[in-house]
Tab-separated table of C-alpha atoms in Angstrom:
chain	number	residue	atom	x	y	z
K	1420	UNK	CA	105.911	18.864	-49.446
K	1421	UNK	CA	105.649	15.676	-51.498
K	1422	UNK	CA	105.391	13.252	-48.431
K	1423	UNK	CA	104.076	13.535	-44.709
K	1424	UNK	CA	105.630	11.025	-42.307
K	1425	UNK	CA	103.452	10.713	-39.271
K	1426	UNK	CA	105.283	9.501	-36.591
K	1427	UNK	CA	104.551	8.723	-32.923
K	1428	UNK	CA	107.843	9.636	-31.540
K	1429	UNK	CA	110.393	11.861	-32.623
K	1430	UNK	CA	112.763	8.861	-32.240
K	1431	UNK	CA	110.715	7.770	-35.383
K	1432	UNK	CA	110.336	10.911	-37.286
K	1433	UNK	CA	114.028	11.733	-36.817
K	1434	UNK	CA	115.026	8.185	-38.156
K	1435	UNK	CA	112.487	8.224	-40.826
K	1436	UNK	CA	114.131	11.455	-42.393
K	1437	UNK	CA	117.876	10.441	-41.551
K	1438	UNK	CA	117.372	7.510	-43.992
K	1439	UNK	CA	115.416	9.672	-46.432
K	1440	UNK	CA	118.196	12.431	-46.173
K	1441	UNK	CA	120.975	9.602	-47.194
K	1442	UNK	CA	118.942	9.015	-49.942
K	1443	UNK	CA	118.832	12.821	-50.987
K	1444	UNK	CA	115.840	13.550	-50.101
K	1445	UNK	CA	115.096	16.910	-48.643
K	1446	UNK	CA	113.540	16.674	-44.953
K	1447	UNK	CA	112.429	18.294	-41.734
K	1448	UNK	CA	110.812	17.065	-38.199
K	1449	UNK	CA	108.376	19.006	-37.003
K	1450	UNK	CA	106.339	18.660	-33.519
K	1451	UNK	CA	103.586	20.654	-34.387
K	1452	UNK	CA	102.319	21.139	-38.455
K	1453	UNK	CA	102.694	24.632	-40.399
K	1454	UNK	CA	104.314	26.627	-38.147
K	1455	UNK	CA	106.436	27.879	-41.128
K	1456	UNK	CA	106.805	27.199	-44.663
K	1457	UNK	CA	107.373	23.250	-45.323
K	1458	UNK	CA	107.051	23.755	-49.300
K	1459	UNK	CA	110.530	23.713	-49.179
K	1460	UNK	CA	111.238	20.407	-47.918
K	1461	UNK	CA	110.094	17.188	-50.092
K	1462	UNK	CA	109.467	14.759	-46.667
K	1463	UNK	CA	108.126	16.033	-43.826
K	1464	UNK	CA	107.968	14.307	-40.817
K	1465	UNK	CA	105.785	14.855	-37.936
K	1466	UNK	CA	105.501	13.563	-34.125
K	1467	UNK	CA	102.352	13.379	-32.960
K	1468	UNK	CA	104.019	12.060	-28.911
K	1469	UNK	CA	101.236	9.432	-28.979
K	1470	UNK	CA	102.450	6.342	-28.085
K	1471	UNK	CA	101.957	6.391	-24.494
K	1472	UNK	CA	98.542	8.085	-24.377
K	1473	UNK	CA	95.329	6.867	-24.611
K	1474	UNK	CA	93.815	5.330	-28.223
K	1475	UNK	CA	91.378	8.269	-28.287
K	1476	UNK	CA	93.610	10.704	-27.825
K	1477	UNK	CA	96.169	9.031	-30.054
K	1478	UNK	CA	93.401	8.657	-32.872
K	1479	UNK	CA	93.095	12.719	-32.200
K	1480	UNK	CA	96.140	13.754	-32.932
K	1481	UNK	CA	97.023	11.985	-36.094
K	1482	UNK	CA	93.849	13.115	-37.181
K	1483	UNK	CA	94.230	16.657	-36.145
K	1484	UNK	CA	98.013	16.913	-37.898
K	1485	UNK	CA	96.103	15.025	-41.382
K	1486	UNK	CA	93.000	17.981	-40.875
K	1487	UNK	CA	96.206	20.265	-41.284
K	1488	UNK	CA	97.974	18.221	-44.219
K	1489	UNK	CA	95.215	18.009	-46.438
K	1490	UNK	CA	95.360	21.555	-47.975
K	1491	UNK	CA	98.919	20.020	-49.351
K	1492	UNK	CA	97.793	16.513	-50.205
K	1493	UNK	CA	101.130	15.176	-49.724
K	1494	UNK	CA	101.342	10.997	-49.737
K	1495	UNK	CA	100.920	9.898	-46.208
K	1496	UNK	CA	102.869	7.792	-44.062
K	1497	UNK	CA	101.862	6.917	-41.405
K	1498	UNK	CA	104.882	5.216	-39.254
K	1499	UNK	CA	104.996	2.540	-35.925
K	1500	UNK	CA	107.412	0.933	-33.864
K	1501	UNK	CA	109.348	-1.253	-35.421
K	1502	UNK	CA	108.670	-3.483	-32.211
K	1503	UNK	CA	104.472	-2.678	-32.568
K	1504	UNK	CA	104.211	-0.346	-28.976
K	1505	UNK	CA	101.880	2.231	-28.725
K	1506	UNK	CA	98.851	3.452	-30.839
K	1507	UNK	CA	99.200	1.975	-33.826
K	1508	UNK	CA	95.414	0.513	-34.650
K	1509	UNK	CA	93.763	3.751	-33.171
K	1510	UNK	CA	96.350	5.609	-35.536
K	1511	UNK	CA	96.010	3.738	-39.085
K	1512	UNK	CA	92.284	4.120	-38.251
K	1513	UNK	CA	92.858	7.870	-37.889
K	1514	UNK	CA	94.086	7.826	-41.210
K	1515	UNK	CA	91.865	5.754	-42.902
K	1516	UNK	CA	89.028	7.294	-41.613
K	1517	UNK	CA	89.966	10.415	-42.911
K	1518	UNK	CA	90.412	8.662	-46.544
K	1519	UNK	CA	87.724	5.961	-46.689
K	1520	UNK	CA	89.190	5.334	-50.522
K	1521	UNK	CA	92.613	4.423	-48.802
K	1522	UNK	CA	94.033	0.487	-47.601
K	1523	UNK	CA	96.512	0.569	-44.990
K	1524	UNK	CA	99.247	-1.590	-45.779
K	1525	UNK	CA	101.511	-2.148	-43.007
K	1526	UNK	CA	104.841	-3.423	-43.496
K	1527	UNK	CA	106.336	-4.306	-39.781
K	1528	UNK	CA	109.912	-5.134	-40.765
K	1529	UNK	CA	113.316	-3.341	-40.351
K	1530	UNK	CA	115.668	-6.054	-41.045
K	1531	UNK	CA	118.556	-4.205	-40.419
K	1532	UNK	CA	117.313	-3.736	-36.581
K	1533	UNK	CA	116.949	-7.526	-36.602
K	1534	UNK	CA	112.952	-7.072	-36.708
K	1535	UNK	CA	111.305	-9.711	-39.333
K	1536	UNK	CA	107.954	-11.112	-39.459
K	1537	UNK	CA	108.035	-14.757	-40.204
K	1538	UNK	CA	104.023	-16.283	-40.465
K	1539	UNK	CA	102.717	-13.539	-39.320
K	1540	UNK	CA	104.625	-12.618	-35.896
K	1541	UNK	CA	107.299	-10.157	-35.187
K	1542	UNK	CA	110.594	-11.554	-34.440
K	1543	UNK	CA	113.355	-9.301	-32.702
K	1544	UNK	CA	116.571	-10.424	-33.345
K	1545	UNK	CA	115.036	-13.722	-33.773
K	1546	UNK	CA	112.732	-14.342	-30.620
K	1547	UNK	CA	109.337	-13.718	-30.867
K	1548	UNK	CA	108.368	-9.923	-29.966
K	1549	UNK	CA	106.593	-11.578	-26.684
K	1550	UNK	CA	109.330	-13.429	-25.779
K	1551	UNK	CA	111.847	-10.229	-25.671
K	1552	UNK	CA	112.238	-7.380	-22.914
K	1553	UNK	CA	109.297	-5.754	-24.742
K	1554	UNK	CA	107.276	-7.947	-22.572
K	1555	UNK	CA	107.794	-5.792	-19.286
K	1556	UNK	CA	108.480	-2.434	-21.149
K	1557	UNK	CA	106.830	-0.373	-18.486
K	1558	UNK	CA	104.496	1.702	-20.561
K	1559	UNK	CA	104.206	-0.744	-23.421
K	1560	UNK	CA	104.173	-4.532	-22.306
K	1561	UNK	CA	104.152	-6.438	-25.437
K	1562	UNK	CA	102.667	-9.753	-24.487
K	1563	UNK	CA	101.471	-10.771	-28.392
K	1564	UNK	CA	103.782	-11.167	-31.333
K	1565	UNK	CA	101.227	-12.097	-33.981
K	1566	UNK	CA	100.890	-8.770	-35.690
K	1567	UNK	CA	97.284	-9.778	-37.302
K	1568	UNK	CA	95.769	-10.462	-33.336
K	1569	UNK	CA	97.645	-6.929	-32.590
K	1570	UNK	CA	95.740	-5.081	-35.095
K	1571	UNK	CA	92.639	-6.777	-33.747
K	1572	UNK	CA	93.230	-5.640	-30.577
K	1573	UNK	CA	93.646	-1.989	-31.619
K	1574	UNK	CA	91.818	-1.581	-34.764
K	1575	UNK	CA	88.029	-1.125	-36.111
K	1576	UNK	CA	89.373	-2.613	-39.320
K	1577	UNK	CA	89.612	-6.234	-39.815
K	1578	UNK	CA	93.276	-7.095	-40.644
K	1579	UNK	CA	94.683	-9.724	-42.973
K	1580	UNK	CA	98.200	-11.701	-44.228
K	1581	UNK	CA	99.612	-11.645	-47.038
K	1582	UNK	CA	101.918	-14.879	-46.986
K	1583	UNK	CA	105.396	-13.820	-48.609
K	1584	UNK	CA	105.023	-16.662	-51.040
K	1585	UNK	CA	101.806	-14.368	-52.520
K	1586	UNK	CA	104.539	-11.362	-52.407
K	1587	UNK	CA	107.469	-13.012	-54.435
């Protein structure tokens, strides 16, 4: 195993490795780590189901399935929803806290699902992540599109931009 995906759905993890398949990479999904040989796959993708729990519990398993991944020392990714539900500050913190050399750099973009970030805030096709039906999804209201103030929310680690003029 060359890279761990850790997802937190297996929506996510799926996706993740179709992509990576296309591109010839060798993959698998697993819901639970090591429960056979993985050394023959290059990506390896993992859901944690922790998008509708609690942040502590969230935080626990992406921690737990990186205690397992560290004999391997694959590279890590750790992946969200491309429309910011769930865990995701609890889980980068997982991950960071279990490499305190590490930055997070999250990239919250799938422009071929219509998902951008323009200043700072998710758009969906668009209109501003607030402004879509993510604002009543039932387990994940998303009320914010400013992906900075969602990180602050959810994370111990102060967030910041970097404008795309700094990028090209």
């Amino acid at each position: 195993m060359k890279v761990a995906i850790i997802a937190d759905d297996l929506t996510g993890a799926n996706a993740t490795n179709a992509l990576l398949s296309k591109k010839g990479f060798s993959t698998i999904t697993c819901l639970e780590a090591f429960h056979h040989s993985l050394s023959d796959f290059e990506v390896v993708s993992f859901s944690t189901d922790s998008r509708s729990v609690l942040a502590e519990e969230a935080y626990n398993r992406v921690s737990n399935c990186i205690e397992q991944l560290k004999p391997a020392l694959p590279l890590i990714s750790k992946r969200i929803d491309s429309t910011l539900r769930g865990n995701m500050g609890a889980e980068v913190d997982a991950v960071l806290d279990r490499y305190p050399q590490l930055m997070a750099v999250v990239v919250p973009v799938y422009p071929s699902s219509g998902r951008i970030c323009v200043g700072g805030s998710l758009l969906v096709s668009g209109i501003p992540l607030q402004n879509t039906m993510m604002r009543d999804d039932p387990k994940n209201p998303m009320t914010e599109s400013s992906v900075l103030e969602l990180f602050r929310q959810q994370s111990r680690h102060e967030p910041h931009h970097i404008p795309l003029r700094e990028v090209l």
